[in-house]
Short mmCIF file of C-alpha atoms and ligand atoms in Angstrom, two decimals:
data_model
loop_
_atom_site.label_atom_id
_atom_site.label_comp_id
_atom_site.label_asym_id
_atom_site.label_seq_id
_atom_site.Cartn_x
_atom_site.Cartn_y
_atom_site.Cartn_z
CA MET A 1 40.54 -24.41 -46.81
CA ASP A 2 41.72 -23.42 -43.29
CA LEU A 3 43.36 -20.32 -42.92
CA TYR A 4 46.24 -19.83 -40.59
CA GLU A 5 45.63 -17.80 -37.40
CA HIS A 6 47.64 -14.87 -38.63
CA GLN A 7 45.59 -14.84 -41.87
CA ALA A 8 42.40 -15.06 -39.79
CA ARG A 9 43.86 -12.16 -37.66
CA GLN A 10 44.56 -10.04 -40.61
CA LEU A 11 40.86 -10.38 -42.06
CA PHE A 12 39.47 -9.43 -38.50
CA GLU A 13 41.75 -6.44 -38.50
CA GLU A 14 40.52 -5.27 -41.94
CA TYR A 15 36.74 -5.73 -40.88
CA GLY A 16 37.49 -3.71 -37.68
CA ILE A 17 37.50 -6.48 -35.10
CA PRO A 18 40.06 -5.47 -32.40
CA VAL A 19 43.19 -7.90 -32.53
CA PRO A 20 46.63 -7.69 -30.81
CA ARG A 21 49.41 -6.10 -32.65
CA ALA A 22 51.28 -9.17 -34.18
CA GLU A 23 53.99 -10.20 -36.69
CA VAL A 24 54.84 -13.44 -38.29
CA THR A 25 58.40 -14.82 -38.90
CA ASP A 26 60.39 -18.04 -39.76
CA SER A 27 63.41 -16.86 -38.01
CA PRO A 28 64.43 -16.66 -34.35
CA ARG A 29 66.76 -13.84 -34.82
CA GLU A 30 64.20 -11.91 -36.63
CA ALA A 31 61.82 -12.72 -33.56
CA ARG A 32 64.18 -10.62 -31.19
CA GLY A 33 63.49 -7.47 -33.37
CA ILE A 34 59.82 -8.07 -33.62
CA ALA A 35 59.66 -8.36 -29.85
CA ARG A 36 61.33 -5.19 -29.63
CA ARG A 37 58.85 -3.49 -31.86
CA LEU A 38 55.99 -5.00 -30.08
CA GLY A 39 56.96 -3.66 -26.56
CA GLY A 40 59.23 -6.33 -25.11
CA ARG A 41 57.09 -9.15 -24.06
CA VAL A 42 55.39 -11.12 -26.73
CA VAL A 43 53.45 -14.42 -27.02
CA VAL A 44 54.93 -16.77 -29.49
CA LYS A 45 52.25 -18.99 -31.32
CA ALA A 46 53.01 -21.77 -33.73
CA GLN A 47 51.03 -21.22 -37.07
CA VAL A 48 49.76 -24.45 -37.64
CA ARG A 49 46.12 -25.66 -39.14
CA THR A 50 45.08 -27.20 -35.82
CA GLY A 51 43.43 -26.04 -32.61
CA GLY A 52 44.63 -26.88 -29.10
CA ARG A 53 48.16 -25.62 -29.95
CA GLY A 54 48.39 -24.20 -26.14
CA LYS A 55 48.14 -27.44 -24.51
CA ALA A 56 50.35 -28.94 -27.20
CA GLY A 57 53.13 -26.46 -26.22
CA GLY A 58 52.72 -24.23 -29.23
CA VAL A 59 51.73 -20.99 -27.44
CA SER A 60 54.26 -19.59 -25.06
CA LEU A 61 55.04 -16.22 -23.15
CA ALA A 62 58.67 -17.19 -22.56
CA ALA A 63 61.64 -15.32 -24.26
CA ALA A 64 61.02 -14.54 -27.88
CA GLU A 65 64.08 -15.78 -29.61
CA ARG A 66 64.60 -18.96 -27.84
CA THR A 67 60.97 -19.66 -27.70
CA THR A 68 60.64 -19.06 -31.38
CA ARG A 69 63.57 -21.25 -31.99
CA ARG A 70 61.90 -24.18 -30.02
CA ILE A 71 58.55 -23.81 -31.23
CA LEU A 72 59.77 -23.58 -34.82
CA GLY A 73 61.46 -26.95 -34.52
CA ALA A 74 58.49 -28.50 -32.87
CA ASP A 75 55.71 -30.65 -34.27
CA ILE A 76 52.19 -29.62 -33.01
CA LYS A 77 49.78 -32.74 -33.24
CA GLY A 78 51.65 -33.88 -36.33
CA HIS A 79 51.94 -30.55 -38.05
CA PRO A 80 55.36 -29.25 -38.56
CA VAL A 81 55.79 -25.59 -37.46
CA ARG A 82 57.06 -23.30 -40.33
CA THR A 83 56.24 -19.98 -39.08
CA VAL A 84 55.32 -18.48 -35.75
CA MET A 85 53.42 -15.44 -34.94
CA LEU A 86 54.53 -13.07 -32.26
CA ALA A 87 51.80 -11.03 -30.60
CA GLN A 88 51.59 -8.43 -27.83
CA PRO A 89 50.28 -10.37 -24.85
CA ALA A 90 46.92 -9.53 -23.45
CA ASP A 91 46.24 -9.09 -19.86
CA ILE A 92 43.27 -11.39 -19.75
CA GLU A 93 40.26 -10.87 -17.34
CA SER A 94 37.83 -13.45 -19.03
CA GLU A 95 37.97 -15.34 -22.19
CA PHE A 96 34.78 -15.97 -24.23
CA TYR A 97 33.75 -18.21 -27.26
CA VAL A 98 31.88 -16.72 -30.38
CA SER A 99 31.64 -18.60 -33.74
CA TYR A 100 29.45 -18.93 -36.94
CA VAL A 101 29.05 -22.21 -38.38
CA LEU A 102 27.28 -23.66 -41.52
CA ASP A 103 24.55 -26.14 -40.18
CA ARG A 104 24.09 -27.93 -43.65
CA ALA A 105 21.27 -30.11 -42.38
CA ALA A 106 19.18 -27.10 -41.43
CA GLY A 107 20.13 -25.16 -44.16
CA HIS A 108 20.99 -21.99 -42.16
CA PHE A 109 24.03 -20.81 -39.96
CA LEU A 110 24.41 -21.20 -36.51
CA ALA A 111 26.00 -18.62 -33.93
CA ILE A 112 27.60 -20.52 -31.33
CA ALA A 113 28.52 -18.42 -28.29
CA SER A 114 29.61 -18.96 -24.67
CA ALA A 115 30.90 -17.03 -21.46
CA GLU A 116 33.39 -19.92 -21.06
CA GLY A 117 35.83 -19.45 -23.82
CA GLY A 118 39.58 -20.52 -23.99
CA THR A 119 39.20 -24.23 -23.99
CA GLU A 120 38.13 -26.16 -27.01
CA ILE A 121 34.19 -25.69 -27.28
CA GLU A 122 33.48 -29.32 -27.69
CA GLU A 123 34.75 -29.90 -24.21
CA VAL A 124 32.51 -26.93 -22.85
CA ALA A 125 29.57 -28.59 -24.73
CA ALA A 126 30.31 -31.85 -23.26
CA THR A 127 30.63 -30.87 -19.60
CA ARG A 128 28.49 -27.77 -19.40
CA PRO A 129 26.03 -27.86 -22.50
CA GLU A 130 23.82 -25.17 -20.80
CA SER A 131 26.69 -22.80 -20.97
CA VAL A 132 26.68 -22.90 -24.72
CA ALA A 133 24.19 -20.96 -26.71
CA ARG A 134 23.28 -21.90 -30.19
CA ILE A 135 21.31 -19.27 -32.21
CA PRO A 136 20.21 -19.86 -35.74
CA VAL A 137 20.96 -17.21 -38.28
CA ASP A 138 18.78 -16.81 -41.38
CA PRO A 139 21.64 -16.35 -44.01
CA ALA A 140 19.18 -13.81 -46.02
CA GLU A 141 18.62 -11.65 -42.94
CA GLY A 142 22.18 -12.09 -41.30
CA VAL A 143 23.27 -10.90 -38.03
CA THR A 144 21.23 -7.58 -37.48
CA SER A 145 21.90 -5.69 -34.30
CA ALA A 146 18.92 -7.16 -32.90
CA LYS A 147 20.44 -10.91 -33.62
CA ALA A 148 23.65 -9.78 -32.40
CA ASN A 149 22.05 -8.69 -29.07
CA GLU A 150 19.90 -11.89 -28.95
CA ILE A 151 23.51 -13.86 -29.15
CA VAL A 152 24.87 -11.70 -26.62
CA ARG A 153 22.12 -12.18 -24.04
CA ALA A 154 21.69 -15.81 -24.67
CA ALA A 155 25.45 -16.52 -23.93
CA GLY A 156 26.06 -13.92 -21.26
CA LEU A 157 28.72 -12.06 -23.31
CA PRO A 158 29.58 -8.42 -22.51
CA PRO A 159 27.29 -6.11 -24.39
CA ARG A 160 30.01 -4.60 -26.50
CA ALA A 161 30.59 -7.98 -28.07
CA ALA A 162 27.46 -7.23 -30.14
CA ASP A 163 29.42 -5.05 -32.41
CA ILE A 164 32.10 -7.75 -32.86
CA LEU A 165 29.36 -10.39 -33.65
CA MET A 166 28.23 -8.12 -36.59
CA ARG A 167 31.67 -7.53 -38.10
CA LEU A 168 32.49 -11.24 -37.82
CA TRP A 169 29.30 -11.92 -39.78
CA GLN A 170 30.55 -9.69 -42.46
CA VAL A 171 34.01 -11.70 -42.50
CA LEU A 172 31.92 -14.85 -43.01
CA THR A 173 29.72 -13.63 -45.86
CA ARG A 174 32.15 -11.36 -47.58
CA GLU A 175 35.10 -13.79 -47.50
CA ASP A 176 33.14 -16.93 -48.54
CA ALA A 177 33.73 -18.71 -45.06
CA LEU A 178 31.90 -21.52 -43.88
CA LEU A 179 33.31 -21.05 -40.31
CA VAL A 180 34.65 -18.27 -38.29
CA GLU A 181 35.60 -18.69 -34.75
CA VAL A 182 37.31 -16.54 -32.21
CA ASN A 183 38.43 -18.63 -29.15
CA PRO A 184 39.21 -16.84 -27.13
CA LEU A 185 37.71 -13.66 -27.43
CA VAL A 186 38.86 -11.81 -24.19
CA ARG A 187 38.12 -8.89 -22.04
CA THR A 188 41.39 -7.47 -20.84
CA ALA A 189 42.00 -6.14 -17.48
CA GLN A 190 41.74 -2.61 -19.03
CA GLY A 191 38.36 -3.64 -20.12
CA GLN A 192 39.05 -3.88 -23.97
CA LEU A 193 37.52 -6.85 -26.01
CA LEU A 194 40.26 -8.57 -28.36
CA ALA A 195 40.14 -11.42 -30.67
CA LEU A 196 42.98 -13.45 -29.16
CA ASP A 197 42.79 -16.37 -31.50
CA GLY A 198 40.86 -16.99 -34.74
CA LYS A 199 39.80 -19.64 -37.25
CA VAL A 200 38.43 -19.11 -40.44
CA THR A 201 37.54 -21.94 -43.13
CA LEU A 202 36.78 -20.65 -46.46
CA ASP A 203 34.57 -22.33 -49.04
CA ASP A 204 36.79 -24.19 -51.61
CA ASN A 205 33.90 -23.71 -54.06
CA ALA A 206 34.57 -19.84 -53.97
CA ARG A 207 38.15 -20.07 -54.23
CA PHE A 208 37.83 -18.65 -57.94
CA ARG A 209 36.84 -15.37 -56.32
CA GLN A 210 39.04 -15.62 -53.08
CA THR A 211 42.42 -15.65 -54.80
CA ARG A 212 44.50 -13.72 -52.32
CA TRP A 213 45.30 -16.62 -49.99
CA GLY A 214 47.16 -18.42 -52.89
CA GLU A 215 47.70 -21.95 -53.74
CA GLU A 216 51.32 -22.19 -52.54
CA ASP A 217 49.80 -22.45 -49.14
CA GLU A 218 48.19 -25.70 -49.96
CA ARG A 219 50.95 -27.99 -48.66
CA HIS A 220 50.77 -31.99 -49.28
CA ASP A 221 52.66 -33.86 -46.54
CA ASP A 222 52.57 -36.76 -48.97
CA PRO A 223 55.40 -36.48 -51.52
CA LEU A 224 53.52 -38.19 -54.40
CA GLU A 225 50.46 -35.99 -53.71
CA ALA A 226 52.79 -32.91 -53.66
CA ALA A 227 54.29 -34.04 -57.12
CA ALA A 228 50.97 -34.66 -58.61
CA ALA A 229 49.56 -31.27 -57.24
CA ALA A 230 52.54 -29.69 -58.80
CA LYS A 231 51.53 -31.10 -62.27
CA GLY A 232 47.85 -30.19 -61.51
CA LEU A 233 46.75 -33.88 -61.30
CA ASN A 234 43.73 -35.13 -59.38
CA TYR A 235 45.68 -37.65 -57.47
CA VAL A 236 45.25 -39.17 -53.88
CA LYS A 237 47.47 -41.64 -52.26
CA LEU A 238 45.92 -44.81 -50.92
CA ASP A 239 47.35 -47.81 -49.20
CA GLY A 240 47.10 -50.79 -51.58
CA GLU A 241 49.55 -52.08 -54.61
CA VAL A 242 47.61 -51.63 -57.81
CA GLY A 243 48.05 -48.16 -59.22
CA VAL A 244 44.77 -46.82 -60.83
CA VAL A 245 44.54 -44.38 -63.62
CA GLY A 246 41.34 -43.39 -65.28
CA ASN A 247 39.40 -40.57 -66.99
CA GLY A 248 36.57 -39.05 -64.83
CA ALA A 249 36.16 -39.40 -61.09
CA GLY A 250 33.24 -41.70 -61.62
CA LEU A 251 34.92 -44.10 -63.49
CA VAL A 252 38.03 -44.14 -61.41
CA MET A 253 36.04 -44.57 -58.47
CA SER A 254 34.29 -47.75 -60.03
CA THR A 255 37.81 -48.81 -60.90
CA LEU A 256 38.88 -48.81 -57.40
CA ASP A 257 35.76 -50.89 -56.43
CA VAL A 258 36.48 -53.44 -59.33
CA VAL A 259 40.06 -53.59 -58.03
CA ALA A 260 39.20 -54.21 -54.57
CA GLY A 261 36.42 -56.79 -55.85
CA CYS A 262 39.29 -58.63 -57.37
CA GLY A 263 40.95 -59.09 -53.96
CA ALA A 264 43.55 -56.42 -54.54
CA ARG A 265 43.89 -52.88 -52.97
CA PRO A 266 44.30 -49.62 -54.97
CA ALA A 267 47.32 -47.85 -54.47
CA ASN A 268 45.97 -44.37 -55.43
CA PHE A 269 42.95 -42.54 -57.00
CA LEU A 270 44.07 -40.78 -60.43
CA ASP A 271 41.92 -38.94 -62.70
CA ILE A 272 43.25 -37.51 -65.72
CA GLY A 273 39.86 -35.85 -66.50
CA GLY A 274 37.98 -35.53 -69.50
CA GLY A 275 39.82 -34.51 -72.68
CA ALA A 276 43.00 -35.64 -71.27
CA SER A 277 46.08 -35.00 -73.55
CA ALA A 278 48.97 -37.23 -73.93
CA ARG A 279 50.88 -35.15 -71.65
CA VAL A 280 48.48 -35.42 -68.65
CA MET A 281 48.59 -39.28 -69.11
CA SER A 282 52.61 -39.17 -69.27
CA ASP A 283 52.53 -36.98 -66.11
CA GLY A 284 49.98 -39.08 -64.35
CA LEU A 285 51.84 -42.39 -65.02
CA SER A 286 54.99 -41.11 -64.08
CA VAL A 287 53.64 -40.03 -60.55
CA VAL A 288 51.88 -43.53 -60.18
CA LEU A 289 55.02 -45.59 -61.39
CA SER A 290 57.25 -43.75 -58.99
CA ASP A 291 55.15 -44.90 -55.96
CA PRO A 292 57.29 -47.71 -54.47
CA ASP A 293 54.07 -49.50 -53.12
CA VAL A 294 52.82 -49.92 -56.82
CA LYS A 295 53.26 -53.36 -57.98
CA SER A 296 51.17 -53.26 -61.06
CA VAL A 297 49.07 -50.30 -62.90
CA LEU A 298 45.66 -50.60 -64.33
CA VAL A 299 45.04 -47.85 -66.83
CA ASN A 300 41.05 -47.68 -67.53
CA VAL A 301 39.89 -45.11 -70.02
CA PHE A 302 36.70 -45.08 -71.55
CA GLY A 303 37.08 -42.43 -74.44
CA GLY A 304 34.45 -39.86 -74.62
CA ILE A 305 35.88 -36.19 -75.15
CA THR A 306 39.20 -37.95 -74.15
CA ALA A 307 40.51 -39.83 -77.41
CA CYS A 308 42.07 -43.20 -76.75
CA ASP A 309 44.97 -42.51 -79.18
CA ALA A 310 46.06 -39.59 -77.38
CA VAL A 311 45.99 -41.62 -74.19
CA ALA A 312 47.95 -44.45 -75.97
CA ASP A 313 50.39 -41.67 -76.89
CA GLY A 314 50.73 -40.56 -73.47
CA ILE A 315 51.26 -44.07 -72.38
CA VAL A 316 53.94 -44.53 -74.88
CA ARG A 317 55.76 -41.21 -73.82
CA ALA A 318 55.71 -42.21 -70.13
CA LEU A 319 57.12 -45.59 -70.97
CA ASP A 320 60.10 -43.91 -72.87
CA ALA A 321 60.33 -41.21 -69.92
CA VAL A 322 60.08 -43.20 -66.81
CA ARG A 323 61.02 -46.74 -67.91
CA PRO A 324 58.86 -48.67 -65.75
CA THR A 325 59.86 -52.01 -63.99
CA LYS A 326 56.31 -52.81 -63.12
CA PRO A 327 53.68 -54.33 -65.33
CA LEU A 328 50.74 -52.04 -66.84
CA VAL A 329 47.39 -53.34 -68.04
CA VAL A 330 45.70 -50.98 -70.25
CA ARG A 331 42.03 -50.91 -71.00
CA LEU A 332 40.92 -48.46 -73.73
CA ASP A 333 37.36 -48.25 -74.95
CA GLY A 334 35.23 -45.75 -76.55
CA ASN A 335 36.49 -42.64 -78.79
CA ASN A 336 39.32 -43.74 -81.09
CA ALA A 337 40.01 -47.11 -79.10
CA VAL A 338 40.98 -49.17 -82.06
CA ARG A 339 43.66 -46.75 -82.86
CA GLY A 340 44.66 -46.23 -79.36
CA ARG A 341 45.16 -49.99 -79.12
CA ALA A 342 47.19 -50.06 -82.37
CA VAL A 343 49.48 -47.51 -80.96
CA LEU A 344 50.23 -49.71 -78.01
CA ASP A 345 50.52 -52.78 -80.14
CA ASP A 346 52.91 -51.24 -82.34
CA ARG A 347 55.24 -50.10 -79.23
CA ALA A 348 55.00 -53.84 -78.14
CA HIS A 349 56.46 -52.83 -74.74
CA PRO A 350 57.22 -56.17 -72.87
CA LEU A 351 55.55 -54.81 -69.74
CA VAL A 352 52.17 -53.58 -71.21
CA ARG A 353 49.31 -55.89 -71.59
CA GLN A 354 45.87 -54.80 -72.92
CA ALA A 355 42.39 -55.97 -72.00
CA THR A 356 39.19 -55.22 -73.45
CA THR A 357 36.72 -55.01 -70.54
CA MET A 358 37.28 -53.28 -67.18
CA ASP A 359 36.80 -56.51 -65.21
CA ALA A 360 39.31 -58.44 -67.17
CA ALA A 361 41.67 -55.66 -66.95
CA ALA A 362 41.19 -55.38 -63.27
CA ARG A 363 41.50 -59.18 -62.58
CA LEU A 364 44.94 -58.94 -64.55
CA ALA A 365 46.28 -56.00 -62.80
CA ALA A 366 45.40 -57.71 -59.38
CA ARG A 367 47.06 -61.01 -60.41
CA LEU A 368 50.29 -59.27 -61.59
CA ALA A 369 50.27 -57.19 -58.24
CA ASP A 370 50.01 -60.41 -56.25
CA THR A 371 52.89 -62.16 -58.21
CA SER A 372 55.42 -59.36 -58.99
P1 GDP B 1 44.87 -22.63 -29.24
O1 GDP B 1 45.23 -23.46 -28.05
O2 GDP B 1 45.24 -23.23 -30.52
O3 GDP B 1 43.45 -22.48 -29.24
O4 GDP B 1 45.68 -21.30 -29.06
P2 GDP B 1 45.20 -19.80 -28.41
O5 GDP B 1 45.78 -18.77 -29.08
O6 GDP B 1 43.66 -19.81 -28.17
O7 GDP B 1 45.87 -19.90 -26.95
C1 GDP B 1 45.57 -20.80 -25.94
C2 GDP B 1 45.51 -20.14 -24.62
O8 GDP B 1 46.64 -19.49 -24.33
C3 GDP B 1 44.41 -18.98 -24.67
O9 GDP B 1 43.24 -19.68 -24.27
C4 GDP B 1 45.05 -18.18 -23.48
O10 GDP B 1 44.55 -18.68 -22.41
C5 GDP B 1 46.51 -18.33 -23.63
N1 GDP B 1 46.94 -16.93 -24.44
C6 GDP B 1 47.00 -16.68 -25.81
N2 GDP B 1 47.38 -15.57 -25.72
C7 GDP B 1 47.57 -14.95 -24.77
C8 GDP B 1 48.04 -13.88 -24.38
O11 GDP B 1 48.29 -12.77 -24.98
N3 GDP B 1 47.95 -13.59 -22.78
C9 GDP B 1 47.74 -14.51 -22.11
N4 GDP B 1 48.00 -14.21 -20.67
N5 GDP B 1 47.31 -15.72 -22.39
C10 GDP B 1 47.34 -16.04 -23.77
MN1 MN B 2 42.17 -20.83 -29.42
#
């Protein structure tokens, strides 16, 4: 998960990395008060999870209230702006670049640093690769003062940047980040070093112990994905017409392939998980059936921990709750499959058909999507 700039800024501040004073708001009126508190002039910065905001019009030194209103209504490279950060403007003398990234192939971290900061580092690396230093960092040793000085020398950073490099390493390791980046790190006309813009990408596998950034920040732009996430479902919207529901990521992935093999296109990935209850099945089907692109639905469940009769109960519950207008093909096999099939036979819903194999079920679902 990528943090917003203001969250990265907050972390930097906690670890003693100098940052400009700043506040966040979603209100132009409030922006005026914040600007006053920060001493009058401010830089208004769109809080979106993408770089290159400056070039896209998302960073401005113009009047706080008016600029906040404009930026809050804007869309920065496909990201709607919901909040802005107002910061005390820095009087920039030079801009530098520093980051740590995980080099998965090499099995270590990489310090990337350059005396040519400000623009995106990919651009600098493409045009003037010799001005970008890349120094491996052994994760067990970390960024010692010797290592920090090595990075400073290799990139031509001001000597005092070494202290910031060591603190930035602490941010990376203690906060379970896969990437920390400061661009630009600036030297002000007053000779102070300041982290003017920050990016921090957290390791999602460590979310269980990095709870402070909250789930509510995970925004889904697709409304179906948002509805599924709200129900705690593992759902991904795709481009096709056959809705797919299964238990276990592997089985669902194979089901997508089999649907594609039948000449149809899956409309989604939905894994109801092992040990799925009737409620999860019912929640899942409601989401898939509410997708206007879906023309037929394939439910493919191989009961292991999941009992097929619970799945069938969930399907019946969903049929009553959602009142589908699209055909469903259900394949139940494994644990309690006979009971599960009987539940569906008893319900005898006119839109539900059963198949005994995955291939037969996928063929039928593909054909129904084609004709409905
Ligand atoms: P990004 O475009 O998303 O990377 O956003 P940044 O926060 O890095 O801002 C882009 C550029 O705007 C920086 O490289 C600076 O040149 C400029 N900028 C940002 N903050 C300030 C500031 O406080 N003062 C001045 N003079 N320029 C700033
Ligand atoms: Mn930047």
